[in-house]
Short mmCIF file of C-alpha atoms in Angstrom, two decimals:
data_model
loop_
_atom_site.label_atom_id
_atom_site.label_comp_id
_atom_site.label_asym_id
_atom_site.label_seq_id
_atom_site.Cartn_x
_atom_site.Cartn_y
_atom_site.Cartn_z
CA UNK A 105 90.48 82.30 71.83
CA UNK A 106 89.06 83.81 74.84
CA UNK A 107 91.44 82.20 77.16
CA UNK A 108 94.32 83.33 75.06
CA UNK A 109 93.21 86.78 74.99
CA UNK A 110 92.70 86.69 78.75
CA UNK A 111 96.14 85.39 79.43
CA UNK A 112 97.50 87.89 76.96
CA UNK A 113 95.92 90.63 78.72
CA UNK A 114 97.18 89.56 81.96
CA UNK A 115 100.61 89.39 80.73
CA UNK A 116 100.49 92.89 79.16
CA UNK A 117 98.71 94.25 82.50
CA UNK A 118 101.43 92.63 84.74
CA UNK A 119 104.12 94.13 82.62
CA UNK A 120 102.43 97.51 83.01
CA UNK A 121 102.19 97.22 86.62
CA UNK A 122 105.77 96.27 86.88
CA UNK A 123 106.74 99.23 84.72
CA UNK A 124 104.70 101.66 87.03
CA UNK A 125 106.31 99.99 90.28
CA UNK A 126 109.83 100.20 88.97
CA UNK A 127 110.35 103.80 89.45
CA UNK A 128 109.29 103.99 93.03
CA UNK A 129 111.74 100.84 93.94
CA UNK A 130 114.66 102.36 91.81
CA UNK A 131 113.80 105.90 93.49
CA UNK A 132 114.08 104.19 97.11
CA UNK A 133 117.20 102.45 96.34
CA UNK A 134 118.74 105.39 94.49
CA UNK A 135 118.20 107.98 97.46
CA UNK A 136 121.28 108.89 99.46
CA UNK A 137 121.70 110.02 102.98
CA UNK A 138 124.68 112.17 104.10
CA UNK A 139 124.85 112.24 108.14
CA UNK A 140 127.05 113.57 110.80
CA UNK A 141 128.04 111.70 113.87
CA UNK A 142 129.84 113.49 116.78
CA UNK A 143 131.69 111.82 119.57
CA UNK A 144 132.51 112.38 123.31
CA UNK A 145 136.09 111.47 123.02
CA UNK A 146 139.00 113.20 121.41
CA UNK A 147 140.56 112.89 117.76
CA UNK A 148 142.61 109.63 117.50
CA UNK A 149 141.38 107.94 120.47
CA UNK A 150 141.95 104.20 120.17
CA UNK A 151 138.60 102.30 120.42
CA UNK A 152 136.59 105.46 121.15
CA UNK A 153 137.29 107.14 117.89
CA UNK A 154 140.02 105.13 115.63
CA UNK A 155 140.75 101.59 114.96
CA UNK A 156 138.96 98.22 114.65
CA UNK A 157 135.41 98.40 115.86
CA UNK A 158 135.59 102.07 116.59
CA UNK A 159 132.94 104.78 115.51
CA UNK A 160 135.11 105.68 112.43
CA UNK A 161 135.35 101.97 111.35
CA UNK A 162 131.53 102.04 111.93
CA UNK A 163 131.15 104.69 109.59
CA UNK A 164 133.35 103.06 106.89
CA UNK A 165 131.44 99.75 106.98
CA UNK A 166 128.03 101.42 106.61
CA UNK A 167 129.30 103.25 103.63
CA UNK A 168 130.76 99.94 102.06
CA UNK A 169 127.71 97.77 103.25
CA UNK A 170 125.19 100.55 101.76
CA UNK A 171 127.17 100.97 98.38
CA UNK A 172 127.54 104.69 99.53
CA UNK A 173 123.78 105.18 99.98
CA UNK A 174 124.43 106.22 103.67
CA UNK A 175 127.45 108.07 104.46
CA UNK A 176 128.41 109.38 107.84
CA UNK A 177 130.98 112.28 108.62
CA UNK A 178 132.62 111.51 111.80
CA UNK A 179 133.68 114.64 114.29
CA UNK A 180 135.76 113.72 117.33
CA UNK A 181 135.10 115.90 120.63
CA UNK A 182 135.71 119.49 119.87
CA UNK A 183 135.68 119.44 116.14
CA UNK A 184 131.90 120.13 115.84
CA UNK A 185 130.67 120.36 119.31
CA UNK A 186 132.02 119.82 122.92
CA UNK A 187 132.60 116.50 124.09
CA UNK A 188 129.50 115.96 126.26
CA UNK A 189 126.92 117.94 124.18
CA UNK A 190 126.14 115.05 121.64
CA UNK A 191 122.90 113.79 123.55
CA UNK A 192 121.41 117.28 122.96
CA UNK A 193 122.70 117.73 119.55
CA UNK A 194 121.16 114.32 118.38
CA UNK A 195 117.96 114.81 120.33
CA UNK A 196 117.48 118.27 118.65
CA UNK A 197 118.47 116.96 115.19
CA UNK A 198 121.44 119.19 114.89
CA UNK A 199 123.30 116.00 113.94
CA UNK A 200 121.83 112.55 113.23
CA UNK A 201 124.30 110.44 115.40
CA UNK A 202 126.64 110.45 118.64
CA UNK A 203 129.00 108.07 119.83
CA UNK A 204 129.39 108.15 123.72
CA UNK A 205 128.51 106.15 126.79
CA UNK A 206 125.11 106.27 128.30
CA UNK A 207 126.29 107.26 131.90
CA UNK A 208 127.25 110.74 130.64
CA UNK A 209 123.68 111.56 130.68
CA UNK A 210 122.77 110.44 134.10
CA UNK A 211 121.81 113.89 134.84
CA UNK A 212 119.12 113.67 132.18
CA UNK A 213 118.20 110.12 132.46
CA UNK A 214 119.49 108.60 135.73
CA UNK A 215 118.44 105.09 134.42
CA UNK A 216 120.58 105.33 131.45
CA UNK A 217 123.59 104.47 133.40
CA UNK A 218 122.65 101.03 133.53
CA UNK A 219 123.14 100.60 129.89
CA UNK A 220 126.95 101.40 130.10
CA UNK A 221 127.76 99.28 133.09
CA UNK A 222 126.53 98.53 136.55
CA UNK A 223 129.34 97.88 139.38
CA UNK A 224 129.54 94.10 140.27
CA UNK A 225 127.32 93.77 137.39
CA UNK A 226 127.29 91.75 133.96
CA UNK A 227 130.67 91.18 131.91
CA UNK A 228 130.67 91.59 128.11
CA UNK A 229 129.08 88.24 127.52
CA UNK A 230 126.27 89.01 129.96
CA UNK A 231 125.54 92.53 128.97
CA UNK A 232 125.45 91.62 125.35
CA UNK A 233 122.94 88.93 126.13
CA UNK A 234 120.73 91.03 128.23
CA UNK A 235 120.64 93.73 125.66
CA UNK A 236 120.18 91.48 122.50
CA UNK A 237 118.01 88.55 124.09
CA UNK A 238 116.96 89.50 127.70
CA UNK A 239 114.87 92.77 127.03
CA UNK A 240 117.47 95.27 127.81
CA UNK A 241 117.34 96.99 124.34
CA UNK A 242 113.64 97.23 124.43
CA UNK A 243 114.00 98.98 127.83
CA UNK A 244 117.00 101.35 126.55
CA UNK A 245 114.57 102.26 123.64
CA UNK A 246 111.52 103.16 126.00
CA UNK A 247 113.90 105.17 128.08
CA UNK A 248 114.95 107.27 125.04
CA UNK A 249 111.74 107.78 123.23
CA UNK A 250 110.69 111.01 125.14
CA UNK A 251 114.13 112.37 123.73
CA UNK A 252 113.49 111.37 120.10
CA UNK A 253 116.52 109.03 120.15
CA UNK A 254 117.21 105.63 118.97
CA UNK A 255 119.99 103.78 121.04
CA UNK A 256 122.09 100.69 120.51
CA UNK A 257 125.43 99.16 121.61
CA UNK A 258 128.56 99.86 119.07
CA UNK A 259 131.35 98.70 121.30
CA UNK A 260 132.53 97.20 124.72
CA UNK A 261 135.93 97.51 126.35
CA UNK A 262 135.02 94.30 128.68
CA UNK A 263 136.46 94.43 132.20
CA UNK A 264 138.20 97.67 132.99
CA UNK A 265 141.02 98.33 135.47
CA UNK A 266 140.05 100.00 138.79
CA UNK A 267 142.12 102.93 138.17
CA UNK A 268 145.49 105.00 138.92
CA UNK A 269 146.39 106.38 142.17
CA UNK A 270 149.11 108.82 143.13
CA UNK A 271 149.36 106.89 146.50
CA UNK A 272 148.71 103.47 147.48
CA UNK A 273 145.33 102.09 148.75
CA UNK A 274 145.61 99.87 151.72
CA UNK A 275 142.23 100.49 153.62
CA UNK A 276 138.69 101.91 152.97
CA UNK A 277 139.68 104.95 154.94
CA UNK A 278 142.00 105.94 152.07
CA UNK A 279 139.14 107.00 149.97
CA UNK A 280 137.72 109.57 152.48
CA UNK A 281 138.38 112.96 150.80
CA UNK A 282 140.13 111.34 147.82
CA UNK A 283 139.44 113.34 144.54
CA UNK A 284 138.91 111.09 141.82
CA UNK A 285 137.91 110.79 138.16
CA UNK A 286 135.08 108.23 138.09
CA UNK A 287 131.79 108.48 135.97
CA UNK A 288 128.55 106.52 136.41
CA UNK A 289 127.12 104.41 139.20
CA UNK A 290 130.62 103.55 140.55
CA UNK A 291 130.96 107.44 141.29
CA UNK A 292 127.84 107.08 143.36
CA UNK A 293 129.47 104.48 145.32
CA UNK A 294 132.65 106.31 145.95
CA UNK A 295 130.85 109.31 146.96
CA UNK A 296 129.20 107.21 149.69
CA UNK A 297 132.70 106.56 150.92
CA UNK A 298 133.81 110.15 151.16
CA UNK A 299 135.44 110.50 147.50
CA UNK A 300 135.30 113.86 145.85
CA UNK A 301 133.96 112.64 142.63
CA UNK A 302 134.98 114.41 139.59
CA UNK A 303 133.53 113.83 135.91
CA UNK A 304 136.08 114.59 133.22
CA UNK A 305 136.35 113.92 129.37
CA UNK A 306 139.41 111.54 128.66
CA UNK A 307 141.38 114.32 127.36
CA UNK A 308 141.26 116.16 130.68
CA UNK A 309 142.34 113.26 133.03
CA UNK A 310 146.09 113.39 132.32
CA UNK A 311 146.73 116.99 133.00
CA UNK A 312 144.30 116.80 136.19
CA UNK A 313 146.24 113.96 137.56
CA UNK A 314 149.66 115.32 136.86
CA UNK A 315 148.85 118.57 138.35
CA UNK A 316 147.40 117.03 141.49
CA UNK A 317 143.94 118.33 140.84
CA UNK A 318 142.87 114.73 141.24
CA UNK A 319 144.50 112.26 143.26
CA UNK A 320 143.02 109.12 141.19
CA UNK A 321 141.39 108.31 137.97
CA UNK A 322 140.16 105.44 136.08
CA UNK A 323 139.69 105.45 132.45
CA UNK A 324 139.55 102.24 130.48
CA UNK A 325 142.75 99.58 130.28
CA UNK A 326 146.28 99.30 129.83
CA UNK A 327 146.23 100.07 126.16
CA UNK A 328 144.19 103.28 126.34
CA UNK A 329 145.45 104.50 129.63
CA UNK A 330 149.19 104.17 128.23
CA UNK A 331 148.25 106.35 125.37
CA UNK A 332 146.90 109.08 127.67
CA UNK A 333 149.93 108.90 129.74
CA UNK A 334 148.27 108.12 133.03
CA UNK A 335 151.35 106.25 134.00
CA UNK A 336 153.38 109.22 134.08
CA UNK A 337 151.24 111.13 136.60
CA UNK A 338 150.41 108.16 139.02
CA UNK A 339 152.29 104.74 139.47
CA UNK A 340 149.85 102.55 141.47
CA UNK A 341 147.52 100.75 139.09
CA UNK A 342 144.66 98.80 140.72
CA UNK A 343 142.50 96.09 138.99
CA UNK A 344 139.42 93.91 140.09
CA UNK A 345 136.93 95.71 137.50
CA UNK A 346 134.30 95.77 140.31
CA UNK A 347 133.29 99.28 138.98
CA UNK A 348 132.87 98.45 135.26
CA UNK A 349 132.90 94.49 134.49
CA UNK A 350 131.93 95.80 131.04
CA UNK A 351 131.61 99.08 129.39
CA UNK A 352 129.19 99.70 126.48
CA UNK A 353 129.75 102.21 123.70
CA UNK A 354 126.44 103.91 122.93
CA UNK A 355 125.37 105.17 119.55
CA UNK A 356 122.42 107.19 119.58
CA UNK A 357 120.51 108.22 116.14
CA UNK A 358 117.82 111.07 115.80
CA UNK A 359 114.41 109.33 115.62
CA UNK A 360 113.33 111.53 112.76
CA UNK A 361 116.44 110.69 110.84
CA UNK A 362 116.16 107.12 111.71
CA UNK A 363 112.65 106.87 110.44
CA UNK A 364 113.53 108.34 107.09
CA UNK A 365 115.82 105.45 106.33
CA UNK A 366 114.51 102.52 104.31
CA UNK A 367 114.31 99.25 106.13
CA UNK A 368 117.46 98.02 104.53
CA UNK A 369 119.58 100.87 105.53
CA UNK A 370 118.29 100.51 109.01
CA UNK A 371 119.32 97.02 109.16
CA UNK A 372 122.81 97.83 107.79
CA UNK A 373 123.15 100.16 110.60
CA UNK A 374 122.12 97.90 113.25
CA UNK A 375 124.28 95.17 111.70
CA UNK A 376 127.47 97.18 111.65
CA UNK A 377 126.75 98.26 115.13
CA UNK A 378 126.46 94.76 116.30
CA UNK A 379 129.69 94.02 114.42
CA UNK A 380 131.52 96.67 116.01
CA UNK A 381 130.35 95.72 119.34
CA UNK A 382 132.18 92.30 118.90
CA UNK A 383 135.18 93.72 117.05
CA UNK A 384 136.03 96.39 119.35
CA UNK A 385 135.88 94.19 122.44
CA UNK A 386 138.05 91.65 120.89
CA UNK A 387 140.64 94.23 119.93
CA UNK A 388 140.84 95.19 123.59
CA UNK A 389 141.31 91.67 124.36
CA UNK A 390 144.22 91.45 121.92
CA UNK A 391 145.96 94.78 122.88
CA UNK A 392 145.86 94.95 126.59
CA UNK A 393 148.38 92.25 127.64
CA UNK A 394 151.28 93.72 125.76
CA UNK A 395 150.34 97.22 127.26
CA UNK A 396 150.14 96.08 130.90
CA UNK A 397 153.56 94.22 130.42
CA UNK A 398 155.33 97.14 129.15
CA UNK A 399 153.97 99.38 132.21
CA UNK A 400 154.90 97.07 134.84
CA UNK A 401 158.25 95.91 133.25
CA UNK A 402 159.39 99.46 131.59
CA UNK A 403 157.54 102.32 133.13
CA UNK A 404 157.79 101.62 136.96
CA UNK A 405 153.98 100.78 137.32
CA UNK A 406 152.79 98.79 140.45
CA UNK A 407 149.86 96.51 139.02
CA UNK A 408 147.75 94.80 141.55
CA UNK A 409 144.25 93.84 142.68
CA UNK A 410 142.53 96.02 145.53
CA UNK A 411 142.71 94.50 148.91
CA UNK A 412 139.86 91.78 149.37
CA UNK A 413 138.41 93.82 152.29
CA UNK A 414 138.07 97.22 150.42
CA UNK A 415 136.25 94.87 147.43
CA UNK A 416 133.97 93.40 150.06
CA UNK A 417 132.91 97.01 151.33
CA UNK A 418 132.62 98.42 147.72
CA UNK A 419 130.12 95.52 147.12
CA UNK A 420 128.35 96.35 150.32
CA UNK A 421 127.82 99.79 149.56
CA UNK A 422 127.18 99.29 145.87
CA UNK A 423 124.14 97.30 146.83
CA UNK A 424 122.85 100.05 149.05
CA UNK A 425 123.45 102.64 146.39
CA UNK A 426 121.63 100.85 143.68
CA UNK A 427 118.66 99.96 145.80
CA UNK A 428 118.30 103.59 147.25
CA UNK A 429 118.26 104.92 143.62
CA UNK A 430 115.73 102.38 142.42
CA UNK A 431 113.49 103.38 145.41
CA UNK A 432 113.65 106.81 144.49
CA UNK A 433 112.82 106.56 140.85
CA UNK A 434 110.27 104.52 138.87
CA UNK A 435 112.21 104.31 135.68
CA UNK A 436 115.44 103.38 137.46
CA UNK A 437 113.42 100.72 139.19
CA UNK A 438 112.28 99.33 136.15
CA UNK A 439 115.42 99.07 134.73
CA UNK A 440 117.20 97.76 137.87
CA UNK A 441 114.67 94.89 138.46
CA UNK A 442 115.21 93.87 134.75
CA UNK A 443 118.78 93.93 135.01
CA UNK A 444 119.00 92.25 138.32
CA UNK A 445 116.57 89.52 137.30
CA UNK A 446 118.56 88.83 133.98
CA UNK A 447 121.84 88.73 135.99
CA UNK A 448 120.62 86.26 138.62
CA UNK A 449 119.68 83.71 135.91
CA UNK A 450 122.93 84.34 133.72
CA UNK A 451 125.00 84.13 137.06
CA UNK A 452 123.82 80.50 137.38
CA UNK A 453 125.08 79.55 134.03
CA UNK A 454 128.18 82.04 134.22
CA UNK A 455 128.88 80.03 137.66
CA UNK A 456 129.25 76.67 136.03
CA UNK A 457 130.81 77.52 132.77
CA UNK A 458 132.70 80.95 132.61
CA UNK A 459 133.72 81.05 136.27
CA UNK A 460 134.84 77.54 136.46
CA UNK A 461 136.97 77.88 133.37
CA UNK A 462 138.76 81.13 134.82
CA UNK A 463 139.20 79.67 138.15
CA UNK A 464 139.91 76.07 137.72
CA UNK A 465 140.71 75.10 134.00
CA UNK A 466 142.72 78.31 133.31
CA UNK A 467 144.35 78.28 136.87
CA UNK A 468 145.78 74.82 136.04
CA UNK A 469 147.11 75.87 132.69
CA UNK A 470 148.73 78.95 134.20
CA UNK A 471 150.46 76.60 136.94
CA UNK A 472 151.52 74.26 134.24
#
């Protein structure tokens, strides 16, 4: 009888405990969040605003995956704040999120540039591997902690085109005095060669190039560049991708807002961002071929690689610029050393896998 009473009391006690616990569980799951996301790019911009794997696609994913518990209202550049003010807006808690590229914040955090792209650096596979598995994400978060921000990758264009020029480039001397729109670490490399570097939002590139305010500009790749109409302002289109072998779309989240989310919603945000990182990249891979073909065949564009001697000089200057930057700033050196150490190891594998496929296997298939 005593044992039966003990079991009965235990069952009643357990039921009572579950009753008291249930409201808190239901309350946590029932709470909803309405956030705002700003963007450095203009309304309708493919990849950067709209389309598969874009920030607006990310917002829709989060809404569906969370069952509507987290909804994010997206604002393109100029709809709520100017194009390049998202960093401060999120840091101050004015909005919860912003989509852009980390090299836009070079004036605030010079080392942030490494988390968009590094000239002659890692491609999409390597960059993503460094962030997810090589310690890059942890360094990124450490760098942004003083600004109350949580960063993560939300997209990647892959290898970009070198850019559009109003006149052909035949030698390294052609860069001296050239006015060019180019952000990030590549801008420092060009500046070292005498280029007058300009940092312009995407929406301002075409009018500047058309009016001759700038002589050259890079943006992304054939699909996005054609949409901006850059081929109507310049006809010489160069490639190699030396300056941006990959390009990470950055999502930043206000730290206080992030901490207010329950763990499952945090994982939904991270999962949706990782999904967009892959989806956006593969979208670029699927759309650029047709656009480049159209530009060359129907729009009078001359597309070609930069001359090898120019690429060699650019690589030489890049190494100098990166090493000088690392020597002047402890945070840059920490990120630079980590990036280059990972790259050296990744290059060994890429050298016998991806590189061999591209230069030998794919080359033979193309000839056939």
